[in-house]
Short mmCIF file of N, CA and C in Angstrom, two decimals:
data_model
loop_
_atom_site.label_atom_id
_atom_site.label_comp_id
_atom_site.label_asym_id
_atom_site.label_seq_id
_atom_site.Cartn_x
_atom_site.Cartn_y
_atom_site.Cartn_z
N MET A 1 25.91 35.22 -23.63
CA MET A 1 24.72 34.59 -23.10
C MET A 1 24.22 34.89 -21.53
N HIS A 2 25.14 35.27 -21.04
CA HIS A 2 24.96 35.59 -19.55
C HIS A 2 24.25 36.86 -19.28
N ASP A 3 24.46 37.94 -20.15
CA ASP A 3 23.95 39.21 -20.03
C ASP A 3 22.83 39.48 -21.13
N GLN A 4 21.69 38.79 -20.81
CA GLN A 4 20.74 38.97 -21.73
C GLN A 4 19.41 39.28 -21.19
N PRO A 5 18.47 39.68 -21.77
CA PRO A 5 17.08 40.20 -21.26
C PRO A 5 16.30 38.78 -20.77
N LYS A 6 15.84 38.58 -19.69
CA LYS A 6 15.26 37.47 -19.15
C LYS A 6 14.67 37.61 -17.91
N TYR A 7 13.53 36.75 -17.65
CA TYR A 7 13.03 36.95 -16.43
C TYR A 7 13.53 35.80 -15.36
N THR A 8 13.95 36.05 -14.30
CA THR A 8 14.49 35.12 -13.36
C THR A 8 13.44 34.83 -12.36
N ALA A 9 13.32 33.64 -11.93
CA ALA A 9 12.32 33.27 -11.12
C ALA A 9 12.54 34.04 -9.57
N TYR A 10 11.39 34.49 -8.95
CA TYR A 10 11.44 35.19 -7.79
C TYR A 10 12.04 36.48 -7.89
N LYS A 11 12.40 36.93 -9.00
CA LYS A 11 12.98 38.31 -9.10
C LYS A 11 11.94 39.33 -9.75
N PRO A 12 11.79 40.62 -9.09
CA PRO A 12 10.65 41.56 -9.42
C PRO A 12 11.15 41.83 -11.14
N SER A 13 9.61 42.10 -11.71
CA SER A 13 9.74 42.53 -12.92
C SER A 13 8.72 43.54 -13.12
N ASP A 14 9.23 44.47 -14.32
CA ASP A 14 8.25 45.64 -14.38
C ASP A 14 7.28 45.24 -15.22
N PHE A 15 7.35 44.13 -15.88
CA PHE A 15 6.18 43.88 -17.04
C PHE A 15 4.69 43.66 -16.63
N PHE A 16 4.70 42.72 -15.43
CA PHE A 16 3.32 42.50 -14.85
C PHE A 16 3.13 43.72 -13.69
N ALA A 17 1.82 43.99 -13.48
CA ALA A 17 1.38 44.87 -12.59
C ALA A 17 1.76 44.52 -11.07
N ASP A 18 1.63 43.27 -10.83
CA ASP A 18 1.95 42.74 -9.33
C ASP A 18 3.50 42.66 -9.02
N ARG A 19 4.50 42.99 -10.27
CA ARG A 19 5.75 43.00 -10.14
C ARG A 19 6.49 41.51 -10.08
N ARG A 20 5.71 40.49 -10.21
CA ARG A 20 6.19 39.15 -10.25
C ARG A 20 6.62 38.99 -11.77
N SER A 21 7.96 38.06 -11.67
CA SER A 21 8.25 37.50 -12.96
C SER A 21 7.46 36.30 -13.58
N ALA A 22 6.99 35.76 -12.61
CA ALA A 22 6.24 34.34 -13.00
C ALA A 22 4.81 34.56 -12.53
N ARG A 23 4.09 33.78 -13.35
CA ARG A 23 2.50 34.05 -13.20
C ARG A 23 2.16 32.82 -12.22
N PRO A 24 1.22 32.93 -11.41
CA PRO A 24 0.58 31.94 -10.48
C PRO A 24 0.00 30.84 -11.42
N ILE A 25 0.03 29.48 -10.92
CA ILE A 25 -0.70 28.45 -11.75
C ILE A 25 -2.17 28.58 -11.69
N VAL A 26 -2.74 28.51 -12.82
CA VAL A 26 -4.21 28.55 -12.93
C VAL A 26 -4.87 27.26 -12.18
N GLU A 27 -5.83 27.61 -11.33
CA GLU A 27 -6.44 26.77 -10.50
C GLU A 27 -6.96 25.47 -11.31
N GLY A 28 -6.75 24.46 -10.71
CA GLY A 28 -7.15 23.25 -11.64
C GLY A 28 -6.21 22.74 -12.49
N THR A 29 -5.10 23.39 -12.77
CA THR A 29 -4.16 23.08 -13.79
C THR A 29 -3.38 21.65 -13.38
N ILE A 30 -3.28 20.70 -14.14
CA ILE A 30 -2.71 19.41 -13.94
C ILE A 30 -1.41 19.35 -14.87
N ALA A 31 -0.22 18.96 -14.51
CA ALA A 31 0.91 18.84 -15.35
C ALA A 31 0.76 17.86 -16.29
N GLN A 32 1.37 17.98 -17.41
CA GLN A 32 1.35 16.81 -18.38
C GLN A 32 1.88 15.61 -17.84
N GLY A 33 1.03 14.50 -17.94
CA GLY A 33 1.54 13.30 -17.41
C GLY A 33 1.19 13.06 -16.01
N GLN A 34 0.46 13.91 -15.33
CA GLN A 34 0.19 13.77 -13.78
C GLN A 34 -1.20 13.69 -13.56
N LEU A 35 -2.17 13.30 -14.50
CA LEU A 35 -3.54 13.29 -14.28
C LEU A 35 -3.94 12.38 -13.23
N ASN A 36 -3.41 11.25 -13.21
CA ASN A 36 -3.39 10.10 -12.16
C ASN A 36 -5.00 10.02 -11.53
N ASP A 37 -5.87 9.77 -12.55
CA ASP A 37 -7.45 9.73 -12.20
C ASP A 37 -7.95 8.29 -11.84
N ASP A 38 -6.97 7.30 -12.02
CA ASP A 38 -7.34 5.95 -11.53
C ASP A 38 -7.17 5.72 -10.05
N GLU A 39 -8.32 5.88 -9.23
CA GLU A 39 -7.98 5.64 -7.89
C GLU A 39 -7.13 4.41 -7.43
N LEU A 40 -7.88 3.35 -7.99
CA LEU A 40 -7.27 2.02 -7.56
C LEU A 40 -5.79 1.83 -8.08
N LEU A 41 -5.45 2.38 -9.14
CA LEU A 41 -4.03 2.23 -9.59
C LEU A 41 -3.09 3.17 -8.95
N TYR A 42 -3.46 4.40 -8.53
CA TYR A 42 -2.75 5.30 -8.04
C TYR A 42 -2.62 5.29 -6.57
N THR A 43 -3.81 5.07 -5.96
CA THR A 43 -3.91 5.16 -4.61
C THR A 43 -3.92 3.71 -3.70
N GLY A 44 -4.29 2.85 -4.42
CA GLY A 44 -4.38 1.51 -3.92
C GLY A 44 -5.79 1.38 -3.14
N ARG A 45 -6.68 2.23 -3.45
CA ARG A 45 -7.92 2.49 -2.61
C ARG A 45 -9.14 2.45 -3.57
N VAL A 46 -10.31 1.91 -3.11
CA VAL A 46 -11.42 1.87 -4.10
C VAL A 46 -12.56 2.38 -2.81
N GLY A 47 -13.13 3.56 -3.30
CA GLY A 47 -14.05 4.28 -2.42
C GLY A 47 -13.53 4.53 -0.98
N GLY A 48 -12.18 4.85 -1.10
CA GLY A 48 -11.54 5.28 0.27
C GLY A 48 -10.93 4.28 1.07
N GLN A 49 -11.32 2.78 0.71
CA GLN A 49 -11.01 1.77 1.52
C GLN A 49 -9.72 1.10 0.72
N PRO A 50 -8.82 0.43 1.49
CA PRO A 50 -7.88 -0.49 0.80
C PRO A 50 -8.37 -1.48 -0.26
N ALA A 51 -7.76 -1.42 -1.40
CA ALA A 51 -8.27 -2.34 -2.55
C ALA A 51 -8.03 -3.81 -2.29
N THR A 52 -9.23 -4.60 -2.46
CA THR A 52 -8.90 -6.16 -2.28
C THR A 52 -8.60 -6.63 -3.66
N GLN A 53 -8.64 -6.00 -4.75
CA GLN A 53 -8.11 -6.46 -6.24
C GLN A 53 -7.01 -5.65 -6.72
N PHE A 54 -6.33 -6.17 -7.82
CA PHE A 54 -5.28 -5.63 -8.49
C PHE A 54 -6.00 -4.81 -9.73
N PRO A 55 -5.28 -3.62 -10.12
CA PRO A 55 -5.82 -3.03 -11.25
C PRO A 55 -5.51 -3.57 -12.65
N PHE A 56 -4.78 -4.70 -12.66
CA PHE A 56 -4.70 -5.24 -13.90
C PHE A 56 -4.46 -6.69 -13.86
N VAL A 57 -4.58 -7.40 -14.73
CA VAL A 57 -4.21 -8.91 -14.75
C VAL A 57 -2.77 -9.23 -14.46
N ILE A 58 -2.87 -10.40 -13.40
CA ILE A 58 -1.47 -10.73 -13.07
C ILE A 58 -1.20 -12.03 -13.90
N ASP A 59 -0.07 -11.86 -14.53
CA ASP A 59 0.35 -12.80 -15.51
C ASP A 59 1.90 -13.18 -15.14
N ASP A 60 2.46 -13.92 -15.87
CA ASP A 60 3.70 -14.27 -15.94
C ASP A 60 4.68 -13.20 -15.76
N ALA A 61 4.64 -12.18 -16.80
CA ALA A 61 5.44 -10.95 -17.16
C ALA A 61 5.24 -10.11 -15.96
N VAL A 62 4.05 -10.02 -15.27
CA VAL A 62 3.99 -9.12 -14.16
C VAL A 62 4.64 -9.72 -12.98
N MET A 63 4.60 -10.94 -12.88
CA MET A 63 5.28 -11.78 -11.66
C MET A 63 6.91 -11.62 -11.80
N ARG A 64 7.35 -11.68 -12.94
CA ARG A 64 9.01 -11.75 -13.32
C ARG A 64 9.10 -10.18 -13.09
N ARG A 65 8.42 -9.29 -13.54
CA ARG A 65 8.82 -7.84 -13.22
C ARG A 65 8.74 -7.47 -11.81
N GLY A 66 7.71 -8.10 -11.18
CA GLY A 66 7.46 -7.90 -9.64
C GLY A 66 8.80 -8.56 -8.74
N ARG A 67 9.04 -9.57 -9.28
CA ARG A 67 10.35 -10.26 -8.63
C ARG A 67 11.56 -9.52 -8.70
N GLU A 68 11.90 -9.09 -9.85
CA GLU A 68 13.01 -8.03 -10.19
C GLU A 68 12.97 -6.90 -9.36
N ARG A 69 11.70 -6.04 -9.28
CA ARG A 69 11.78 -4.93 -8.60
C ARG A 69 11.90 -5.29 -6.95
N TYR A 70 11.21 -6.29 -6.52
CA TYR A 70 11.17 -6.75 -5.26
C TYR A 70 12.80 -7.11 -4.76
N ASP A 71 13.53 -7.79 -5.51
CA ASP A 71 14.84 -8.02 -5.42
C ASP A 71 15.55 -6.96 -5.34
N ILE A 72 15.41 -5.77 -6.15
CA ILE A 72 16.10 -4.62 -6.05
C ILE A 72 15.83 -3.77 -4.81
N PHE A 73 14.56 -3.43 -4.54
CA PHE A 73 14.04 -2.50 -3.59
C PHE A 73 13.66 -3.06 -2.28
N CYS A 74 13.09 -4.27 -2.16
CA CYS A 74 12.57 -4.64 -1.00
C CYS A 74 13.47 -5.71 -0.23
N SER A 75 14.19 -6.68 -1.03
CA SER A 75 14.88 -7.69 -0.41
C SER A 75 16.29 -7.25 0.43
N PRO A 76 16.74 -6.06 0.34
CA PRO A 76 17.82 -5.64 1.27
C PRO A 76 17.30 -5.49 2.67
N CYS A 77 15.99 -5.28 2.91
CA CYS A 77 15.52 -5.29 4.36
C CYS A 77 14.84 -6.58 4.64
N HIS A 78 13.77 -6.84 3.65
CA HIS A 78 12.87 -7.95 4.02
C HIS A 78 13.25 -9.27 3.64
N GLY A 79 14.46 -9.40 2.95
CA GLY A 79 15.14 -10.61 2.41
C GLY A 79 14.36 -11.38 1.33
N LEU A 80 14.99 -12.21 0.85
CA LEU A 80 14.51 -12.76 -0.62
C LEU A 80 13.30 -13.64 -0.41
N ALA A 81 12.99 -14.27 0.88
CA ALA A 81 11.63 -14.88 1.01
C ALA A 81 10.55 -14.11 1.80
N GLY A 82 10.96 -12.82 2.24
CA GLY A 82 10.08 -11.88 2.98
C GLY A 82 10.09 -12.33 4.60
N GLU A 83 11.02 -12.76 4.87
CA GLU A 83 11.08 -13.04 6.44
C GLU A 83 11.68 -11.97 7.10
N GLY A 84 12.07 -10.77 6.57
CA GLY A 84 12.40 -9.76 7.30
C GLY A 84 13.86 -9.91 7.87
N ASP A 85 14.64 -10.74 6.98
CA ASP A 85 16.05 -11.06 7.36
C ASP A 85 17.08 -10.58 6.21
N GLY A 86 16.78 -9.63 5.76
CA GLY A 86 17.73 -9.00 4.62
C GLY A 86 18.99 -8.63 4.98
N MET A 87 19.93 -8.19 4.09
CA MET A 87 21.32 -7.90 4.51
C MET A 87 21.28 -6.78 5.47
N VAL A 88 20.62 -5.57 5.20
CA VAL A 88 20.76 -4.44 6.04
C VAL A 88 20.44 -4.91 7.36
N VAL A 89 19.43 -5.82 7.63
CA VAL A 89 19.02 -6.10 8.82
C VAL A 89 20.11 -6.92 9.65
N GLN A 90 20.94 -7.85 8.90
CA GLN A 90 21.96 -8.39 9.39
C GLN A 90 23.11 -7.46 9.73
N ARG A 91 23.10 -6.42 9.19
CA ARG A 91 24.15 -5.36 9.52
C ARG A 91 23.59 -4.46 10.59
N GLY A 92 22.44 -4.65 11.21
CA GLY A 92 22.04 -3.89 12.47
C GLY A 92 20.82 -3.00 12.13
N TYR A 93 20.45 -2.87 10.86
CA TYR A 93 19.02 -2.12 10.76
C TYR A 93 17.98 -2.77 11.35
N ARG A 94 17.00 -1.98 11.70
CA ARG A 94 15.73 -2.49 12.47
C ARG A 94 15.10 -3.51 11.57
N ARG A 95 14.72 -4.67 12.19
CA ARG A 95 14.07 -5.81 11.53
C ARG A 95 12.60 -5.43 11.12
N PRO A 96 12.19 -5.65 9.88
CA PRO A 96 10.74 -5.36 9.56
C PRO A 96 9.99 -6.79 9.80
N PRO A 97 8.73 -6.71 9.81
CA PRO A 97 8.09 -7.89 10.15
C PRO A 97 8.06 -8.79 9.09
N SER A 98 7.98 -9.99 9.24
CA SER A 98 7.69 -11.12 8.10
C SER A 98 6.45 -10.80 7.35
N PHE A 99 6.53 -10.99 6.06
CA PHE A 99 5.44 -11.35 5.34
C PHE A 99 4.51 -12.16 5.75
N HIS A 100 4.77 -13.21 6.42
CA HIS A 100 4.11 -14.48 6.49
C HIS A 100 3.40 -14.50 7.96
N ILE A 101 3.35 -13.31 8.62
CA ILE A 101 2.52 -13.15 9.69
C ILE A 101 1.03 -13.09 9.41
N ASP A 102 0.25 -13.63 10.19
CA ASP A 102 -1.33 -13.56 9.55
C ASP A 102 -1.62 -12.05 9.30
N ARG A 103 -1.26 -11.26 10.13
CA ARG A 103 -1.64 -9.58 9.90
C ARG A 103 -1.61 -9.26 8.35
N LEU A 104 -0.26 -9.61 7.99
CA LEU A 104 0.14 -9.27 6.73
C LEU A 104 -0.48 -10.19 5.46
N ARG A 105 -0.71 -11.39 5.81
CA ARG A 105 -1.17 -12.27 4.96
C ARG A 105 -2.64 -11.85 4.61
N GLN A 106 -3.24 -11.49 5.72
CA GLN A 106 -4.67 -11.18 5.53
C GLN A 106 -5.02 -9.64 5.08
N ALA A 107 -3.91 -8.94 5.05
CA ALA A 107 -3.91 -7.55 4.74
C ALA A 107 -4.51 -7.36 3.16
N PRO A 108 -5.32 -6.44 2.77
CA PRO A 108 -5.67 -6.47 1.35
C PRO A 108 -4.42 -6.04 0.41
N PRO A 109 -4.53 -6.29 -0.59
CA PRO A 109 -3.40 -5.86 -1.34
C PRO A 109 -2.98 -4.25 -1.53
N GLY A 110 -4.15 -3.66 -1.37
CA GLY A 110 -4.32 -2.03 -1.44
C GLY A 110 -3.44 -1.50 -0.14
N HIS A 111 -3.53 -2.25 0.95
CA HIS A 111 -2.81 -1.84 2.18
C HIS A 111 -1.34 -2.11 1.84
N LEU A 112 -0.76 -3.12 1.22
CA LEU A 112 0.67 -3.27 0.91
C LEU A 112 1.09 -2.25 -0.05
N TYR A 113 0.34 -2.01 -1.04
CA TYR A 113 0.53 -0.97 -2.17
C TYR A 113 0.67 0.44 -1.35
N ASP A 114 -0.27 0.71 -0.40
CA ASP A 114 -0.02 1.96 0.51
C ASP A 114 1.19 2.05 1.18
N VAL A 115 1.63 0.90 1.85
CA VAL A 115 2.79 0.86 2.68
C VAL A 115 4.03 1.29 1.57
N ILE A 116 4.12 0.42 0.43
CA ILE A 116 5.06 0.80 -0.57
C ILE A 116 5.32 2.37 -0.94
N THR A 117 3.93 2.82 -1.15
CA THR A 117 4.08 4.10 -1.51
C THR A 117 4.25 5.17 -0.71
N ASN A 118 3.73 5.13 0.70
CA ASN A 118 3.78 5.93 1.66
C ASN A 118 4.77 5.83 2.79
N GLY A 119 5.40 4.44 2.94
CA GLY A 119 6.09 3.90 4.09
C GLY A 119 5.02 3.72 5.16
N PHE A 120 5.87 3.37 6.18
CA PHE A 120 5.02 2.94 7.56
C PHE A 120 6.11 2.43 8.51
N GLY A 121 6.09 3.15 9.63
CA GLY A 121 6.97 3.05 10.74
C GLY A 121 8.34 3.27 10.27
N ALA A 122 9.29 2.30 10.47
CA ALA A 122 10.69 2.68 9.91
C ALA A 122 10.96 2.63 8.51
N MET A 123 9.88 2.12 7.74
CA MET A 123 9.98 1.78 6.50
C MET A 123 9.84 3.12 5.62
N PRO A 124 10.88 3.52 4.79
CA PRO A 124 10.60 4.86 4.10
C PRO A 124 9.58 4.71 2.83
N ASP A 125 9.00 5.73 2.34
CA ASP A 125 8.23 5.56 1.15
C ASP A 125 9.14 5.25 -0.12
N TYR A 126 8.36 4.64 -1.17
CA TYR A 126 9.27 4.47 -2.26
C TYR A 126 8.34 5.13 -3.50
N ARG A 127 7.63 6.13 -3.14
CA ARG A 127 6.81 6.74 -4.10
C ARG A 127 7.74 7.34 -5.36
N ALA A 128 8.85 7.82 -5.16
CA ALA A 128 9.52 8.47 -6.09
C ALA A 128 10.51 7.49 -6.81
N GLN A 129 10.90 6.28 -6.12
CA GLN A 129 11.79 5.39 -6.79
C GLN A 129 11.07 4.33 -7.64
N VAL A 130 9.82 3.92 -7.28
CA VAL A 130 8.95 2.73 -8.03
C VAL A 130 7.66 3.26 -8.52
N THR A 131 7.53 2.95 -9.80
CA THR A 131 6.16 3.60 -10.50
C THR A 131 5.25 2.86 -9.95
N PRO A 132 3.85 3.54 -10.01
CA PRO A 132 2.74 2.81 -9.47
C PRO A 132 2.43 1.35 -10.07
N GLU A 133 2.71 1.25 -11.51
CA GLU A 133 2.44 -0.10 -11.74
C GLU A 133 3.58 -0.96 -11.36
N ASP A 134 4.74 -0.70 -11.01
CA ASP A 134 5.83 -1.63 -10.42
C ASP A 134 5.44 -1.71 -8.88
N ARG A 135 4.77 -0.77 -8.16
CA ARG A 135 4.53 -1.24 -6.75
C ARG A 135 3.30 -2.12 -6.88
N TRP A 136 2.31 -2.37 -7.70
CA TRP A 136 1.52 -3.38 -7.97
C TRP A 136 2.00 -4.50 -8.09
N ARG A 137 3.12 -4.48 -9.12
CA ARG A 137 3.86 -5.89 -9.45
C ARG A 137 4.49 -6.52 -8.13
N ILE A 138 5.06 -5.61 -7.46
CA ILE A 138 5.75 -6.09 -6.11
C ILE A 138 4.68 -6.60 -5.35
N VAL A 139 3.61 -5.94 -5.08
CA VAL A 139 2.53 -6.68 -4.16
C VAL A 139 2.21 -7.83 -4.71
N ALA A 140 2.01 -8.13 -6.22
CA ALA A 140 1.60 -9.38 -6.56
C ALA A 140 2.75 -10.53 -6.26
N TYR A 141 4.00 -10.02 -6.43
CA TYR A 141 4.94 -10.92 -6.06
C TYR A 141 5.04 -11.33 -4.59
N MET A 142 4.97 -10.30 -3.77
CA MET A 142 4.64 -10.54 -2.29
C MET A 142 3.56 -11.65 -2.05
N ARG A 143 2.46 -11.46 -2.62
CA ARG A 143 1.34 -12.53 -2.52
C ARG A 143 2.05 -13.69 -2.79
N ALA A 144 2.63 -13.93 -3.83
CA ALA A 144 3.31 -15.15 -4.21
C ALA A 144 4.23 -15.63 -3.16
N LEU A 145 5.08 -14.93 -2.71
CA LEU A 145 5.96 -15.27 -1.47
C LEU A 145 5.28 -15.80 -0.29
N GLN A 146 4.04 -15.06 -0.01
CA GLN A 146 3.25 -15.59 1.07
C GLN A 146 2.66 -17.06 0.70
N LEU A 147 2.14 -17.09 -0.35
CA LEU A 147 1.66 -18.37 -0.69
C LEU A 147 2.33 -19.43 -0.75
N SER A 148 3.74 -19.17 -1.31
CA SER A 148 4.91 -20.10 -1.33
C SER A 148 5.32 -20.83 0.12
N GLN A 149 5.08 -19.86 1.16
CA GLN A 149 5.68 -20.21 2.61
C GLN A 149 4.41 -20.78 3.31
N ASN A 150 3.22 -20.66 2.89
CA ASN A 150 1.96 -20.98 3.69
C ASN A 150 0.91 -21.81 2.97
N ALA A 151 1.24 -22.33 1.79
CA ALA A 151 0.44 -23.17 1.15
C ALA A 151 0.25 -24.70 1.64
N THR A 152 -0.91 -25.19 1.52
CA THR A 152 -1.14 -26.54 2.08
C THR A 152 -1.06 -27.42 0.93
N VAL A 153 -1.01 -28.79 1.02
CA VAL A 153 -0.91 -29.64 0.04
C VAL A 153 -2.26 -29.72 -0.86
N ALA A 154 -3.25 -29.51 -0.03
CA ALA A 154 -4.71 -29.49 -0.71
C ALA A 154 -4.71 -28.28 -1.73
N GLU A 155 -3.86 -27.30 -1.56
CA GLU A 155 -3.98 -26.23 -2.49
C GLU A 155 -3.26 -26.42 -3.65
N ILE A 156 -2.41 -27.36 -3.66
CA ILE A 156 -1.64 -27.74 -4.95
C ILE A 156 -2.22 -28.39 -5.99
N PRO A 157 -2.29 -28.15 -7.29
CA PRO A 157 -3.12 -29.06 -8.19
C PRO A 157 -2.55 -30.32 -8.16
N PRO A 158 -3.48 -31.45 -8.19
CA PRO A 158 -3.07 -32.78 -8.21
C PRO A 158 -2.07 -33.27 -9.21
N ASP A 159 -2.02 -32.62 -10.31
CA ASP A 159 -0.92 -32.95 -11.26
C ASP A 159 0.43 -32.41 -10.93
N ALA A 160 0.41 -31.41 -10.06
CA ALA A 160 1.73 -30.97 -9.77
C ALA A 160 2.31 -31.59 -8.27
N ARG A 161 1.52 -32.24 -7.55
CA ARG A 161 1.85 -32.79 -6.34
C ARG A 161 2.96 -33.86 -6.37
N GLY A 162 3.22 -34.35 -7.61
CA GLY A 162 4.39 -35.17 -7.79
C GLY A 162 5.74 -34.63 -7.77
N GLN A 163 5.70 -33.25 -7.77
CA GLN A 163 7.13 -32.60 -7.95
C GLN A 163 7.34 -32.19 -6.57
N LEU A 164 6.65 -32.49 -5.52
CA LEU A 164 6.95 -32.07 -4.14
C LEU A 164 8.08 -32.98 -3.71
N LYS A 165 8.89 -32.57 -2.81
CA LYS A 165 9.92 -33.28 -2.26
C LYS A 165 9.69 -33.74 -0.91
#
């Protein structure tokens, strides 16, 4: 099988006039499964600005998946509560900011999505490790973490206030 006629990438070929064995990609070609035409879902932006809304409804299943992905990919640095005190930080890695500072609580969800996608400062990008849908789920869970640490009693439904300790 090793000695059979074939075209090897980047090797010259007599078949085509330009002597290339591979043909250039036709302009405008999009690989199967790579259309990514939903600006909000794939970039976290609407009209070039960070999105202020999510691309899908946030429900219990979204939050469970967001927490699972957060615990796997984010908590090693950011900690389980988003304080920036994860295990790698305790071992000497640079401390990320807490999710509970005003700047990040007020940032639109699209900004948080962009940081997960492209990285920021010492934070690497997670584009290859986390799907676009899961990045949004993580952002939804981050918003829940922010709310859990900064909610006031007035924001709690009256019938749930009895559960407070």
